[in-house]
XYZ file of C-alpha atoms in Angstrom:
660
model
C 16.873 14.523 20.497
C 13.379 14.934 19.054
C 12.061 12.053 21.152
C 13.771 13.438 24.249
C 12.132 16.849 23.751
C 8.818 15.155 22.987
C 8.849 13.529 26.431
C 7.847 16.919 27.846
C 4.388 16.077 26.494
C 4.165 13.403 29.203
C 4.310 16.187 31.821
C 1.541 18.133 30.070
C -0.796 15.192 29.527
C -4.032 15.578 31.496
C -3.521 19.267 32.287
C -3.415 20.432 28.660
C -5.162 19.304 25.500
C -3.010 17.406 23.016
C -3.267 20.070 20.311
C -1.863 22.649 22.793
C 1.372 20.753 23.460
C 3.150 22.459 20.594
C 2.299 25.927 21.887
C 4.375 25.140 24.996
C 7.081 22.795 23.741
C 8.082 24.873 20.693
C 8.772 28.188 22.530
C 10.661 26.357 25.271
C 12.738 24.617 22.612
C 13.527 28.003 21.040
C 14.357 29.504 24.448
C 16.622 26.587 25.372
C 18.352 26.836 21.982
C 19.060 30.531 22.513
C 20.263 29.771 26.046
C 22.650 27.039 24.880
C 24.002 29.167 22.041
C 24.866 31.983 24.477
C 26.306 29.738 27.191
C 29.998 29.782 26.042
C 30.189 33.592 26.378
C 27.812 34.034 29.341
C 30.543 34.891 31.878
C 32.137 37.452 29.546
C 28.740 39.084 28.896
C 27.990 39.413 32.636
C 31.414 40.941 33.231
C 30.867 43.363 30.369
C 27.491 44.399 31.838
C 29.179 45.413 35.101
C 31.845 47.372 33.276
C 29.302 49.175 31.069
C 27.266 50.152 34.135
C 30.348 51.577 35.830
C 31.188 53.639 32.757
C 27.576 54.746 32.205
C 27.628 53.949 28.509
C 24.679 54.933 26.309
C 22.141 52.303 25.282
C 23.151 52.175 21.608
C 26.780 51.480 22.471
C 25.695 49.037 25.168
C 23.612 47.023 22.662
C 26.429 46.883 20.128
C 29.067 45.942 22.703
C 27.028 43.173 24.364
C 26.247 41.574 20.996
C 29.932 41.750 20.163
C 30.948 40.015 23.421
C 28.148 37.437 23.117
C 29.334 36.607 19.604
C 25.806 36.824 18.198
C 23.221 39.387 17.174
C 21.482 38.990 20.558
C 22.401 38.530 24.229
C 21.077 37.795 27.732
C 22.282 39.706 30.813
C 20.774 37.431 33.492
C 22.963 35.237 35.699
C 20.132 32.698 35.954
C 20.337 29.252 34.344
C 17.716 26.672 33.409
C 19.031 24.359 36.134
C 18.572 26.958 38.881
C 15.076 27.961 37.704
C 14.026 24.308 37.545
C 15.182 23.643 41.092
C 13.180 26.498 42.644
C 9.582 25.266 42.774
C 8.072 28.337 44.441
C 9.947 31.008 42.460
C 10.050 29.329 39.045
C 7.608 31.768 37.461
C 9.360 34.888 38.799
C 12.811 33.614 37.894
C 11.847 32.488 34.400
C 10.167 35.806 33.604
C 13.252 37.609 34.885
C 15.484 35.412 32.739
C 13.246 35.816 29.697
C 13.119 39.601 30.192
C 16.924 39.793 30.280
C 17.203 38.908 26.586
C 17.897 41.623 24.062
C 14.769 43.116 22.533
C 15.092 41.284 19.198
C 15.082 37.883 20.957
C 12.163 38.825 23.221
C 10.074 39.887 20.230
C 10.504 36.419 18.728
C 9.424 34.679 21.934
C 6.472 37.052 22.257
C 5.059 35.481 19.088
C 4.315 32.408 21.210
C 2.452 34.309 23.974
C 5.237 33.108 26.226
C 4.106 35.045 29.318
C 0.690 33.375 29.159
C 2.176 29.877 28.906
C 4.492 30.548 31.872
C 1.511 31.573 34.014
C -0.577 28.547 32.966
C 2.249 26.136 33.752
C 2.836 27.744 37.155
C -0.869 27.530 38.039
C -0.830 23.799 37.303
C 2.394 23.263 39.253
C 4.298 22.150 36.149
C 6.596 25.084 35.351
C 9.638 23.992 37.334
C 9.313 20.453 35.945
C 9.143 21.642 32.341
C 12.112 23.974 32.853
C 14.012 21.165 34.578
C 13.295 18.804 31.698
C 14.589 21.313 29.152
C 17.665 21.950 31.321
C 18.692 18.362 30.544
C 18.540 19.005 26.784
C 21.841 20.082 25.200
C 21.142 22.271 22.160
C 24.499 24.040 21.934
C 26.255 24.824 18.679
C 29.232 22.645 17.624
C 32.555 24.004 18.881
C 34.167 23.078 15.582
C 33.815 20.868 12.508
C 34.866 17.779 14.501
C 32.376 18.342 17.346
C 29.798 15.585 16.877
C 27.830 16.456 20.022
C 26.858 19.991 19.054
C 23.788 20.735 16.942
C 24.278 23.029 13.971
C 21.525 25.194 12.502
C 20.889 22.619 9.792
C 20.186 19.891 12.349
C 18.200 22.305 14.503
C 15.986 22.993 11.525
C 15.267 19.260 11.312
C 14.334 19.206 14.996
C 11.958 22.151 14.697
C 10.287 20.815 11.560
C 9.860 17.318 12.984
C 8.343 18.741 16.195
C 5.916 20.839 14.157
C 5.077 17.773 12.074
C 4.246 15.846 15.251
C 1.945 18.665 16.356
C 0.169 18.805 12.992
C -0.089 15.209 11.782
C -3.797 15.695 11.016
C -3.067 18.556 8.605
C -4.271 18.222 5.001
C -1.813 16.931 2.444
C -0.820 20.421 1.319
C 0.474 21.305 4.806
C 3.877 19.709 4.644
C 7.512 20.459 5.322
C 10.330 20.138 2.861
C 12.767 17.241 3.399
C 16.326 18.474 3.425
C 17.484 16.347 0.489
C 14.683 17.864 -1.624
C 15.830 21.323 -0.570
C 19.446 20.522 -1.460
C 18.476 19.287 -4.916
C 16.265 22.305 -5.571
C 18.988 24.725 -4.486
C 21.546 22.845 -6.596
C 19.411 23.235 -9.710
C 18.662 26.862 -8.889
C 22.301 27.848 -8.443
C 24.272 25.389 -10.599
C 24.212 27.482 -13.819
C 24.879 30.698 -11.930
C 27.740 30.641 -9.429
C 30.189 33.469 -8.820
C 32.382 34.806 -6.026
C 32.723 38.081 -4.186
C 29.155 39.273 -4.684
C 26.196 40.163 -2.547
C 23.231 37.863 -3.069
C 19.702 38.204 -1.727
C 17.280 35.294 -1.333
C 13.498 35.406 -0.763
C 11.146 32.604 0.268
C 7.547 33.910 0.436
C 6.337 30.727 2.184
C 9.435 30.144 4.286
C 8.086 27.975 7.124
C 10.905 27.444 9.606
C 13.485 28.718 7.108
C 14.965 25.414 5.919
C 15.135 26.376 2.248
C 16.663 29.763 3.069
C 19.319 28.123 5.257
C 20.277 25.589 2.610
C 20.466 28.277 -0.085
C 22.806 30.357 2.060
C 24.996 27.359 2.898
C 25.214 26.341 -0.760
C 26.266 29.831 -1.854
C 28.821 30.005 0.946
C 30.275 26.600 0.052
C 30.813 27.632 -3.554
C 31.755 31.268 -2.910
C 32.820 31.889 0.733
C 33.322 35.621 0.159
C 29.735 36.161 -0.940
C 27.472 38.133 1.405
C 24.047 36.490 1.544
C 20.926 38.316 2.717
C 17.970 36.097 3.647
C 14.370 37.298 3.412
C 11.077 35.511 3.894
C 7.419 35.615 4.829
C 5.351 33.121 6.803
C 1.705 32.905 7.856
C 2.047 30.333 10.656
C 3.115 32.176 13.859
C 5.121 29.274 15.320
C 7.030 28.671 12.092
C 7.595 32.413 11.719
C 9.107 32.683 15.203
C 11.369 29.664 14.638
C 12.608 31.094 11.336
C 13.352 34.428 12.998
C 15.265 32.745 15.826
C 17.269 30.721 13.286
C 18.296 33.895 11.462
C 19.077 35.594 14.761
C 21.525 32.845 15.695
C 23.133 33.015 12.236
C 23.723 36.741 12.511
C 21.112 37.541 9.879
C 18.455 40.218 10.387
C 15.350 38.493 11.850
C 13.155 41.426 10.794
C 13.715 40.292 7.217
C 11.241 37.487 7.949
C 7.815 39.078 7.699
C 4.622 37.757 9.216
C 1.431 37.545 7.162
C -0.220 36.288 3.985
C 2.022 36.814 0.955
C -1.040 37.129 -1.303
C -2.454 40.194 0.449
C 0.387 41.550 2.603
C 3.500 42.055 0.522
C 6.052 42.108 3.324
C 8.837 43.145 0.950
C 7.006 45.683 -1.187
C 9.235 47.330 -3.767
C 12.161 44.950 -3.131
C 13.781 42.709 -5.751
C 15.917 39.633 -5.134
C 18.619 37.577 -6.851
C 17.110 34.224 -5.964
C 13.561 33.223 -5.081
C 12.762 29.799 -3.653
C 9.597 28.284 -2.193
C 7.690 25.129 -1.401
C 4.205 26.592 -0.928
C 1.294 24.489 0.348
C -0.225 22.372 -2.422
C -3.751 23.290 -3.457
C -4.120 26.134 -0.971
C -7.542 27.796 -1.249
C -7.597 31.599 -1.567
C -11.333 32.200 -1.156
C -10.826 34.278 2.011
C -8.622 36.790 0.183
C -10.464 36.680 -3.144
C -11.517 40.346 -3.208
C -8.036 41.649 -2.409
C -6.335 39.365 -4.925
C -8.802 40.387 -7.636
C -8.144 44.046 -6.820
C -4.389 43.490 -7.221
C -5.039 41.786 -10.558
C -7.229 44.665 -11.816
C -4.546 47.171 -10.839
C -1.869 45.232 -12.715
C -0.072 44.408 -9.454
C 1.546 40.940 -9.200
C -1.405 38.839 -10.388
C -2.083 40.541 -13.722
C -1.239 37.455 -15.838
C -4.374 35.643 -14.662
C -6.119 34.145 -11.664
C -6.171 30.390 -11.018
C -9.073 28.412 -9.619
C -10.167 29.497 -6.159
C -9.202 26.052 -4.824
C -5.516 26.251 -5.832
C -3.339 29.307 -5.246
C -0.101 27.777 -6.545
C 0.144 30.215 -9.455
C -0.487 33.147 -7.101
C 2.698 32.237 -5.221
C 4.605 31.978 -8.493
C 3.340 35.311 -9.839
C 4.238 36.946 -6.527
C 7.779 35.565 -6.840
C 8.088 36.662 -10.460
C 7.128 40.194 -9.415
C 10.176 40.133 -7.102
C 12.670 39.284 -9.849
C 15.350 41.851 -10.625
C 15.079 43.253 -14.151
C 17.871 42.603 -16.645
C 19.695 45.755 -17.707
C 20.427 46.562 -21.387
C 24.021 45.485 -20.666
C 22.790 42.064 -19.588
C 23.369 42.632 -15.890
C 20.968 41.794 -13.068
C 18.136 39.346 -13.422
C 16.973 36.593 -11.075
C 16.372 32.874 -10.825
C 13.350 31.157 -9.281
C 12.790 27.624 -7.984
C 9.428 26.449 -6.668
C 7.913 23.054 -5.757
C 4.515 22.254 -7.289
C 2.328 19.179 -7.537
C 1.184 18.113 -10.998
C -1.856 20.400 -11.151
C -0.143 23.603 -12.417
C 1.201 21.682 -15.423
C -2.174 21.161 -17.036
C -5.135 22.243 -14.873
C -7.547 24.651 -16.535
C -8.498 24.436 -20.191
C -7.901 26.972 -22.945
C -9.005 30.429 -21.869
C -8.818 29.624 -18.145
C -6.727 31.554 -15.654
C -4.165 28.755 -15.314
C -3.761 28.434 -19.082
C -3.334 32.195 -19.463
C -0.672 32.204 -16.728
C 1.244 29.394 -18.452
C 1.007 31.282 -21.752
C 2.356 34.434 -20.091
C 5.265 32.582 -18.465
C 6.150 30.530 -21.555
C 5.459 32.751 -24.543
C 5.100 36.348 -23.478
C 7.931 36.472 -20.911
C 9.972 33.337 -21.779
C 10.733 32.760 -18.094
C 10.485 28.978 -17.746
C 13.885 27.310 -17.966
C 13.063 23.795 -16.828
C 10.653 21.444 -15.079
C 12.079 18.528 -13.120
C 9.844 15.611 -12.120
C 10.594 14.142 -8.680
C 9.794 10.733 -7.192
C 6.554 10.353 -5.283
C 6.430 9.684 -1.496
C 9.141 12.269 -0.767
C 7.137 14.419 1.647
C 5.977 13.702 5.189
C 2.250 14.316 4.813
C 1.603 13.554 1.156
C 2.681 10.821 -1.235
C 1.817 12.622 -4.483
C 4.263 13.350 -7.295
C 5.964 16.732 -7.268
C 7.879 18.931 -9.689
C 10.487 21.683 -9.566
C 9.773 24.675 -11.769
C 12.989 26.582 -12.529
C 12.505 30.071 -13.972
C 14.907 32.828 -14.965
C 14.793 36.133 -16.810
C 18.453 35.644 -17.745
C 18.305 32.187 -19.277
C 21.293 31.003 -21.303
C 20.861 32.340 -24.833
C 20.735 28.791 -26.189
C 17.564 28.288 -24.132
C 15.759 31.313 -25.522
C 12.146 30.269 -26.194
C 13.010 26.742 -25.047
C 12.285 24.629 -21.957
C 14.083 21.618 -20.476
C 11.991 18.725 -19.168
C 13.990 16.417 -16.901
C 12.542 13.167 -15.555
C 14.161 12.374 -12.178
C 11.362 10.116 -10.912
C 13.686 7.107 -10.794
C 16.257 8.874 -8.603
C 15.329 7.642 -5.143
C 16.332 5.236 -2.385
C 13.919 3.395 -0.107
C 13.995 4.575 3.503
C 14.644 2.028 6.234
C 11.730 3.475 8.218
C 8.883 5.589 6.896
C 8.154 9.042 8.325
C 4.442 9.626 7.793
C 3.909 9.352 4.033
C 7.620 9.769 3.342
C 9.001 6.421 2.193
C 11.662 7.560 -0.263
C 14.792 9.686 -0.013
C 17.118 11.147 -2.648
C 20.696 10.255 -1.744
C 23.656 12.615 -2.062
C 24.896 10.618 -5.055
C 21.490 10.917 -6.722
C 21.381 14.661 -6.020
C 24.742 14.979 -7.759
C 23.546 12.805 -10.655
C 20.377 14.867 -11.232
C 22.377 18.102 -11.023
C 24.866 16.764 -13.598
C 22.018 15.709 -15.906
C 20.523 19.183 -15.626
C 23.795 20.872 -16.553
C 24.324 18.403 -19.405
C 20.917 19.370 -20.770
C 21.821 23.074 -20.545
C 25.110 22.370 -22.335
C 23.362 20.277 -24.997
C 21.017 23.169 -25.753
C 24.072 25.216 -26.777
C 25.949 22.447 -28.625
C 24.147 20.361 -31.218
C 26.944 17.779 -31.166
C 26.420 17.063 -27.460
C 23.687 14.540 -26.804
C 20.977 15.061 -24.226
C 20.773 12.781 -21.185
C 18.385 9.888 -21.800
C 15.735 11.263 -19.427
C 15.890 14.892 -20.580
C 14.163 16.617 -23.486
C 14.154 20.170 -24.812
C 11.051 21.751 -26.320
C 10.288 25.078 -27.911
C 7.833 27.055 -25.791
C 5.333 27.246 -28.649
C 5.072 23.444 -28.603
C 3.144 23.709 -25.342
C 0.502 25.885 -26.966
C -2.597 24.596 -28.725
C -5.751 25.804 -30.417
C -8.892 24.567 -28.716
C -11.388 24.265 -31.553
C -15.102 23.561 -31.324
C -16.253 20.952 -33.854
C -19.946 21.201 -34.680
C -22.258 18.756 -36.415
C -25.735 19.512 -37.777
C -28.893 19.040 -35.796
C -30.866 16.362 -37.706
C -34.492 15.702 -36.782
C -37.500 13.699 -37.809
C -40.916 14.693 -36.427
C -43.632 12.679 -34.702
C -46.601 13.006 -32.364
C -46.870 10.679 -29.365
C -48.759 10.652 -26.074
C -45.590 12.036 -24.456
C -45.643 14.819 -27.046
C -49.183 15.812 -26.053
C -48.224 15.865 -22.356
C -45.262 18.107 -23.124
C -47.419 20.483 -25.192
C -49.971 20.864 -22.393
C -47.207 21.567 -19.843
C -45.337 24.122 -21.972
C -45.632 27.735 -20.789
C -44.289 28.992 -24.140
C -47.041 27.120 -26.044
C -49.709 28.354 -23.641
C -48.513 31.924 -24.061
C -49.092 31.777 -27.830
C -52.240 29.610 -27.876
C -54.419 27.676 -25.473
C -52.088 24.721 -24.827
C -54.876 22.327 -23.866
C -56.975 23.099 -26.936
C -53.908 22.878 -29.156
C -52.947 19.469 -27.738
C -56.507 18.208 -28.192
C -56.445 19.405 -31.817
C -53.287 17.469 -32.714
C -54.306 14.378 -30.729
C -55.594 12.843 -33.937
C -51.999 12.791 -35.252
C -50.659 10.454 -32.541
C -48.511 7.803 -34.208
C -47.807 9.922 -37.298
C -44.182 10.568 -38.442
C -42.717 13.025 -40.934
C -39.235 13.238 -42.428
C -39.391 17.027 -42.907
C -40.575 19.843 -40.713
C -42.687 21.452 -43.448
C -44.675 18.222 -43.807
C -45.264 18.005 -40.060
C -46.352 21.644 -39.871
C -48.817 21.205 -42.758
C -50.362 18.202 -41.015
C -50.682 20.142 -37.744
C -52.324 23.109 -39.463
C -54.897 20.820 -41.069
C -55.586 19.127 -37.714
C -56.215 22.536 -36.136
C -58.876 23.597 -38.684
C -61.806 21.567 -37.229
C -61.061 23.105 -33.837
C -61.101 26.600 -35.297
C -57.473 27.228 -34.365
C -54.683 28.927 -36.297
C -51.031 28.017 -35.838
C -49.078 30.928 -34.208
C -46.182 32.280 -36.261
C -43.992 33.638 -33.457
C -40.432 32.305 -33.226
C -40.661 31.189 -29.557
C -43.726 29.059 -30.372
C -42.158 27.627 -33.518
C -38.917 26.686 -31.674
C -40.692 25.010 -28.749
C -42.965 23.088 -31.104
C -39.971 21.876 -33.081
C -38.139 20.814 -29.922
C -41.180 18.928 -28.636
C -42.012 17.135 -31.888
C -38.437 16.740 -33.148
C -36.544 13.493 -32.585
C -32.801 13.265 -33.279
C -32.141 10.982 -36.210
C -28.848 10.536 -38.155
C -30.946 10.276 -41.300
C -33.186 13.187 -40.364
C -33.566 16.656 -41.871
C -30.832 19.213 -41.174
C -32.175 22.209 -39.272
C -31.263 25.842 -40.007
C -31.685 28.811 -37.703
C -32.431 31.031 -40.652
C -32.271 30.879 -44.416
C -28.901 31.622 -45.949
C -26.804 30.405 -42.978
C -23.512 28.836 -44.174
C -23.954 25.948 -41.756
C -26.967 24.138 -40.299
C -27.956 24.629 -36.688
C -25.389 22.778 -34.527
C -26.488 19.874 -32.362
C -25.221 20.496 -28.778
C -25.255 16.744 -28.094
C -22.826 16.119 -30.949
C -20.547 19.079 -30.181
C -16.914 18.120 -29.609
C -13.592 19.814 -28.956
C -10.173 19.143 -30.399
C -6.744 20.448 -29.416
C -4.814 21.441 -32.525
C -1.059 22.157 -32.281
C -0.326 25.868 -32.384
C 1.617 25.720 -35.624
C -0.858 23.560 -37.545
C -3.520 24.911 -39.871
C -6.967 24.107 -38.475
C -8.482 23.270 -41.874
C -5.626 20.861 -42.646
C -6.130 19.214 -39.269
C -9.857 18.850 -39.888
C -9.319 17.218 -43.279
C -6.870 14.731 -41.816
C -8.306 13.914 -38.381
C -12.032 14.679 -38.385
C -13.745 14.826 -41.771
C -12.851 11.246 -42.797
C -14.972 10.087 -39.836
C -17.711 12.758 -39.766
C -17.828 14.474 -43.171
C -20.646 16.868 -42.177
C -18.616 18.473 -39.332
C -17.296 22.033 -39.337
C -15.376 24.371 -37.003
C -16.996 27.311 -35.250
C -13.976 29.608 -35.452
C -15.538 32.193 -33.138
C -15.225 29.703 -30.296
C -11.546 28.884 -30.904
C -9.358 29.550 -27.852
C -5.625 29.464 -27.304
C -4.421 27.246 -24.466
C -1.119 26.211 -22.916
C -0.324 23.069 -20.958
C 2.795 21.047 -20.187
C 1.985 17.337 -20.621
C 5.095 16.134 -18.798
C 4.046 12.525 -18.245
C 3.009 12.097 -21.868
C 6.456 13.173 -23.077
C 8.186 10.438 -21.065
C 5.593 7.701 -21.473
C 7.122 4.345 -22.362
C 4.785 1.738 -23.811
C 4.854 -1.602 -22.025
C 3.241 -4.386 -24.072
C 0.830 -6.669 -22.203
C 2.078 -10.060 -21.146
C 1.383 -12.931 -23.551
C -1.948 -14.663 -23.002
C -0.172 -18.012 -22.604
C 1.661 -16.750 -19.493
C -1.508 -15.289 -18.008
C -3.389 -18.557 -18.612
C -0.560 -20.524 -17.002
C -0.639 -18.292 -13.921
C -4.429 -18.608 -13.612
C -4.198 -22.379 -13.902
C -1.522 -22.437 -11.211
C -3.596 -20.226 -8.904
C -6.707 -22.382 -9.421
C -4.733 -25.477 -8.478
C -3.377 -23.747 -5.362
C -6.885 -22.633 -4.328
C -8.196 -26.168 -4.758
C -5.347 -27.522 -2.655
C -6.003 -25.013 0.156
C -9.750 -25.723 0.088
C -8.987 -29.407 0.318
C -6.933 -28.829 3.483
C -9.738 -26.796 5.063
C -12.384 -29.442 4.433
C -10.313 -32.385 5.723
């Protein structure tokens, strides 16, 4: 079906630029989908229109009644069809505009997002409109008539078609611009909902980076499968106009409210201000830069709105999406009611990027320690997405975690759960099968159960950590600046060029005065200074006493030496002046005493080191890969030697054949 639709591009080639194909093919695909969905009730709708006109019914009743007869939340009152419009070369533009204008207002608003009128006019001017309409008339995009109808296309499959078409139109997008494979969506929704299923309730779902709505659709279907009586309200926001229109049309066909899908940047335009949701799901673009909205985001952070926990690097807005979602979580009542669950797809960067004291570290600290929101992180196989092969992770958060998981986090390694695809799609070479989805979901629930029952063992690839274990103290380890002193030709050049020296004394005269000391060395500064003073006497010069002069002179004459004299900034300091070149940092576990750590890990190797406690910072990171690292010993040297010998023999044999 995708390839059949894509053939329309052959009609456009030469008259339109390649990057404009999508602007025509996508709205026509949406229009044809709406047309096919309404086709079974078209005759009844036209009959109802005549009857309503005879009775002179008011517009509000008319809208309600036509939607009821059409069987959807939208309708079309034109008797035109795609086949008829495609056959009429001269009137194609007039007929198509008439047909398009006969849709209910909510459907027309969606198509208007594509500048549909403009595309119709351009196609007519180039003599292509009737051909494009005729081509789409041959495409059957109707809904299945029942569960056994294999020819119909359900909303799930239609989502695939839309996303694959968009992928074809944007294959040169950066790696972060990707669409979520359906099996990844199913697994994410499984993990989001598995601990929290109930019947007969109203549930609301928000995706603040909803794309074409695939994650929203799967979440609704999952809830309905488990609890058919549940009413599900879908909400979203999307920045790409084509994806936004497709998502709205998908909700329109499902009977959902398309206005729940807002257009705009979630960082700066909160399309659902003041609203809270039961479930929040998203696969935001990886590493999206937020430089363009920096001032607005910083203003929100200063005002304590959404981004108050911290701001990530300007080159990666992943944690902005997550903070936005957290702000939409329902609070838990004193009776334990309410609350929300969150699932989001991240690359590896949010796990560890940013050192202690950085925005990312502060956000992790807030999520882990201050709010205790993180329930689990699940590592996925690489090469799952269409436009990027990097490794990805699910973050599962909840403000109503099971009590056994209070101040704890599950890490689940599902990187081995994949099946090789028969044919790659872009960078996507792996797929997670239904059986593997079920296996990962079972492992997740086993880990949750094990957290509550000490007698139940954890799955082999799951671990549970206390949140404080992800915290650390970033200490600054200093070592003394040790110098010996000497005068060289390079020293004299540096003295003459120094503005600080020249400000205190004539630099040229001073350098000439100490020229007699070239080649001299001193172990202590006081000895060097005495020698310099004596060398200055014949020239009638006095050594300046100002601190700037003294520091520059020391830096010019001083040479770092492990056996040299320790330098002090002033008398009485508890520690010598630190040497910036020897400065180091250590990460000390949160619960460990820094002095104990120093005695065990540092002082045996550098006994003159000390910690500058004023520089100590608290940091948080989640070293997922380290926790599941399995050591693989190197192969024995005998085997490597044997292989090399074999390869050398093979090379010699091949060379012999070439030279024959």
